[in-house]
């Protein structure tokens, strides 16, 4: 866990956060040739629905803040609602990474 706190999550620039009718969605372009059928059925984007905490976390993944700093911002805005904070935050970010929505960089890799 401690290893992740000093990493900097960086959003995939192709993915967009959009609020539609009070709900937050990550819009992931389906631009692979293998997505042809999915595009025909569902449109040009895959959508992942986020709650307000997830959407705010996404916005904080700006390539400058560490996981620790993102956690502090979440705690300041949402209080005890985000507890257990770092366990939930790291789990969420790892899930995003597995879907290629964020990548982790070390502080010394940030320009």
PDB file of C-alpha atoms in Angstrom:
ATOM      1  CA  UNK A   1       0.000   0.000   0.000  1.00  0.00           C
ATOM      2  CA  UNK A   2       2.708   2.464   0.994  1.00  0.00           C
ATOM      3  CA  UNK A   3       4.387   1.965  -2.380  1.00  0.00           C
ATOM      4  CA  UNK A   4       1.364   3.413  -4.184  1.00  0.00           C
ATOM      5  CA  UNK A   5       1.031   6.550  -2.055  1.00  0.00           C
ATOM      6  CA  UNK A   6       3.995   8.265  -3.691  1.00  0.00           C
ATOM      7  CA  UNK A   7       2.975   7.396  -7.258  1.00  0.00           C
ATOM      8  CA  UNK A   8       1.317   9.904  -9.568  1.00  0.00           C
ATOM      9  CA  UNK A   9      -1.740   8.645 -11.477  1.00  0.00           C
ATOM     10  CA  UNK A  10      -2.031  10.117 -14.972  1.00  0.00           C
ATOM     11  CA  UNK A  11      -5.327   9.981 -16.891  1.00  0.00           C
ATOM     12  CA  UNK A  12      -5.546   8.516 -20.381  1.00  0.00           C
ATOM     13  CA  UNK A  13      -6.043  11.654 -22.480  1.00  0.00           C
ATOM     14  CA  UNK A  14      -8.487   9.903 -24.817  1.00  0.00           C
ATOM     15  CA  UNK A  15     -10.948   9.309 -21.978  1.00  0.00           C
ATOM     16  CA  UNK A  16     -13.432  12.029 -21.127  1.00  0.00           C
ATOM     17  CA  UNK A  17     -15.483  12.594 -17.973  1.00  0.00           C
ATOM     18  CA  UNK A  18     -18.987  13.791 -18.762  1.00  0.00           C
ATOM     19  CA  UNK A  19     -21.987  14.534 -16.557  1.00  0.00           C
ATOM     20  CA  UNK A  20     -25.285  13.457 -18.111  1.00  0.00           C
ATOM     21  CA  UNK A  21     -28.591  13.959 -16.319  1.00  0.00           C
ATOM     22  CA  UNK A  22     -26.875  14.177 -12.935  1.00  0.00           C
ATOM     23  CA  UNK A  23     -24.709  11.081 -13.453  1.00  0.00           C
ATOM     24  CA  UNK A  24     -20.991  10.949 -14.171  1.00  0.00           C
ATOM     25  CA  UNK A  25     -19.577   8.808 -16.965  1.00  0.00           C
ATOM     26  CA  UNK A  26     -16.131   8.059 -18.268  1.00  0.00           C
ATOM     27  CA  UNK A  27     -16.403   7.941 -22.052  1.00  0.00           C
ATOM     28  CA  UNK A  28     -13.839   5.587 -23.542  1.00  0.00           C
ATOM     29  CA  UNK A  29     -13.476   5.799 -27.317  1.00  0.00           C
ATOM     30  CA  UNK A  30     -13.954   2.521 -29.151  1.00  0.00           C
ATOM     31  CA  UNK A  31     -11.383   3.156 -31.834  1.00  0.00           C
ATOM     32  CA  UNK A  32      -9.976  -0.335 -32.362  1.00  0.00           C
ATOM     33  CA  UNK A  33     -10.913  -2.243 -35.508  1.00  0.00           C
ATOM     34  CA  UNK A  34     -12.025  -5.007 -33.170  1.00  0.00           C
ATOM     35  CA  UNK A  35     -14.651  -2.626 -31.712  1.00  0.00           C
ATOM     36  CA  UNK A  36     -16.592  -2.505 -34.992  1.00  0.00           C
ATOM     37  CA  UNK A  37     -19.583  -4.516 -33.779  1.00  0.00           C
ATOM     38  CA  UNK A  38     -19.645  -2.807 -30.389  1.00  0.00           C
ATOM     39  CA  UNK A  39     -19.701   0.606 -32.111  1.00  0.00           C
ATOM     40  CA  UNK A  40     -22.659  -0.482 -34.222  1.00  0.00           C
ATOM     41  CA  UNK A  41     -24.546  -1.596 -31.125  1.00  0.00           C
ATOM     42  CA  UNK A  42     -23.526   1.016 -28.548  1.00  0.00           C
ATOM     43  CA  UNK A  43     -22.075   4.066 -30.330  1.00  0.00           C
ATOM     44  CA  UNK A  44     -18.546   5.392 -30.408  1.00  0.00           C
ATOM     45  CA  UNK A  45     -17.842   5.140 -26.653  1.00  0.00           C
ATOM     46  CA  UNK A  46     -17.820   2.626 -23.858  1.00  0.00           C
ATOM     47  CA  UNK A  47     -19.220   4.189 -20.725  1.00  0.00           C
ATOM     48  CA  UNK A  48     -18.308   3.587 -17.118  1.00  0.00           C
ATOM     49  CA  UNK A  49     -20.566   5.205 -14.556  1.00  0.00           C
ATOM     50  CA  UNK A  50     -18.871   6.853 -11.571  1.00  0.00           C
ATOM     51  CA  UNK A  51     -20.285   8.229  -8.373  1.00  0.00           C
ATOM     52  CA  UNK A  52     -19.342  11.718  -7.206  1.00  0.00           C
ATOM     53  CA  UNK A  53     -16.283  10.423  -5.326  1.00  0.00           C
ATOM     54  CA  UNK A  54     -15.051   8.524  -8.388  1.00  0.00           C
ATOM     55  CA  UNK A  55     -15.607  11.530 -10.658  1.00  0.00           C
ATOM     56  CA  UNK A  56     -13.716  13.832  -8.294  1.00  0.00           C
ATOM     57  CA  UNK A  57     -10.910  11.287  -8.032  1.00  0.00           C
ATOM     58  CA  UNK A  58     -10.701  11.171 -11.840  1.00  0.00           C
ATOM     59  CA  UNK A  59     -10.375  14.957 -11.975  1.00  0.00           C
ATOM     60  CA  UNK A  60      -7.594  14.856  -9.372  1.00  0.00           C
ATOM     61  CA  UNK A  61      -5.557  12.390 -11.478  1.00  0.00           C
ATOM     62  CA  UNK A  62      -3.961  15.289 -13.329  1.00  0.00           C
ATOM     63  CA  UNK A  63      -0.422  13.938 -13.554  1.00  0.00           C
ATOM     64  CA  UNK A  64       0.831  16.269 -10.805  1.00  0.00           C
ATOM     65  CA  UNK A  65      -0.699  14.917  -7.599  1.00  0.00           C
ATOM     66  CA  UNK A  66       0.456  11.789  -5.799  1.00  0.00           C
ATOM     67  CA  UNK A  67      -2.013   9.198  -4.548  1.00  0.00           C
ATOM     68  CA  UNK A  68      -1.349  10.544  -1.035  1.00  0.00           C
ATOM     69  CA  UNK A  69      -2.281  14.100  -2.141  1.00  0.00           C
ATOM     70  CA  UNK A  70      -5.399  12.851  -3.922  1.00  0.00           C
ATOM     71  CA  UNK A  71      -6.400  11.060  -0.729  1.00  0.00           C
ATOM     72  CA  UNK A  72      -5.999  14.249   1.312  1.00  0.00           C
ATOM     73  CA  UNK A  73      -8.193  16.159  -1.160  1.00  0.00           C
ATOM     74  CA  UNK A  74     -10.850  13.429  -1.004  1.00  0.00           C
ATOM     75  CA  UNK A  75     -10.828  13.435   2.789  1.00  0.00           C
ATOM     76  CA  UNK A  76     -11.116  17.248   2.835  1.00  0.00           C
ATOM     77  CA  UNK A  77     -14.146  17.179   0.535  1.00  0.00           C
ATOM     78  CA  UNK A  78     -15.985  14.017   1.630  1.00  0.00           C
ATOM     79  CA  UNK A  79     -14.796  13.384   5.204  1.00  0.00           C
ATOM     80  CA  UNK A  80     -15.538   9.959   6.691  1.00  0.00           C
ATOM     81  CA  UNK A  81     -17.586   8.982   3.625  1.00  0.00           C
ATOM     82  CA  UNK A  82     -14.341   7.910   1.897  1.00  0.00           C
ATOM     83  CA  UNK A  83     -13.015   5.695   4.707  1.00  0.00           C
ATOM     84  CA  UNK A  84     -11.103   3.419   4.624  1.00  0.00           C
ATOM     85  CA  UNK A  85      -9.561   6.020   2.344  1.00  0.00           C
ATOM     86  CA  UNK A  86      -6.308   4.682   0.943  1.00  0.00           C
ATOM     87  CA  UNK A  87      -7.503   1.087   0.629  1.00  0.00           C
ATOM     88  CA  UNK A  88     -10.479   2.243  -1.451  1.00  0.00           C
ATOM     89  CA  UNK A  89      -8.486   4.793  -3.426  1.00  0.00           C
ATOM     90  CA  UNK A  90      -5.671   2.417  -4.377  1.00  0.00           C
ATOM     91  CA  UNK A  91      -8.166  -0.320  -5.313  1.00  0.00           C
ATOM     92  CA  UNK A  92     -10.071   2.124  -7.554  1.00  0.00           C
ATOM     93  CA  UNK A  93      -6.887   3.380  -9.234  1.00  0.00           C
ATOM     94  CA  UNK A  94      -5.627  -0.167  -9.846  1.00  0.00           C
ATOM     95  CA  UNK A  95      -8.953  -1.020 -11.513  1.00  0.00           C
ATOM     96  CA  UNK A  96      -8.587   2.044 -13.741  1.00  0.00           C
ATOM     97  CA  UNK A  97      -5.026   1.022 -14.600  1.00  0.00           C
ATOM     98  CA  UNK A  98      -6.114  -2.489 -15.571  1.00  0.00           C
ATOM     99  CA  UNK A  99      -8.485  -0.887 -18.093  1.00  0.00           C
ATOM    100  CA  UNK A 100      -5.711   1.430 -19.372  1.00  0.00           C
ATOM    101  CA  UNK A 101      -7.582   4.491 -18.107  1.00  0.00           C
ATOM    102  CA  UNK A 102      -4.724   5.702 -15.902  1.00  0.00           C
ATOM    103  CA  UNK A 103      -1.049   4.941 -15.639  1.00  0.00           C
ATOM    104  CA  UNK A 104       1.195   5.383 -12.638  1.00  0.00           C
ATOM    105  CA  UNK A 105       4.382   7.418 -12.774  1.00  0.00           C
ATOM    106  CA  UNK A 106       7.024   7.942 -10.142  1.00  0.00           C
ATOM    107  CA  UNK A 107       7.698  11.504  -9.010  1.00  0.00           C
ATOM    108  CA  UNK A 108      11.101  11.471 -10.708  1.00  0.00           C
ATOM    109  CA  UNK A 109       9.403  10.658 -14.051  1.00  0.00           C
ATOM    110  CA  UNK A 110       7.190  13.747 -13.963  1.00  0.00           C
ATOM    111  CA  UNK A 111       8.486  16.578 -16.120  1.00  0.00           C
TER     112      UNK A 111
END
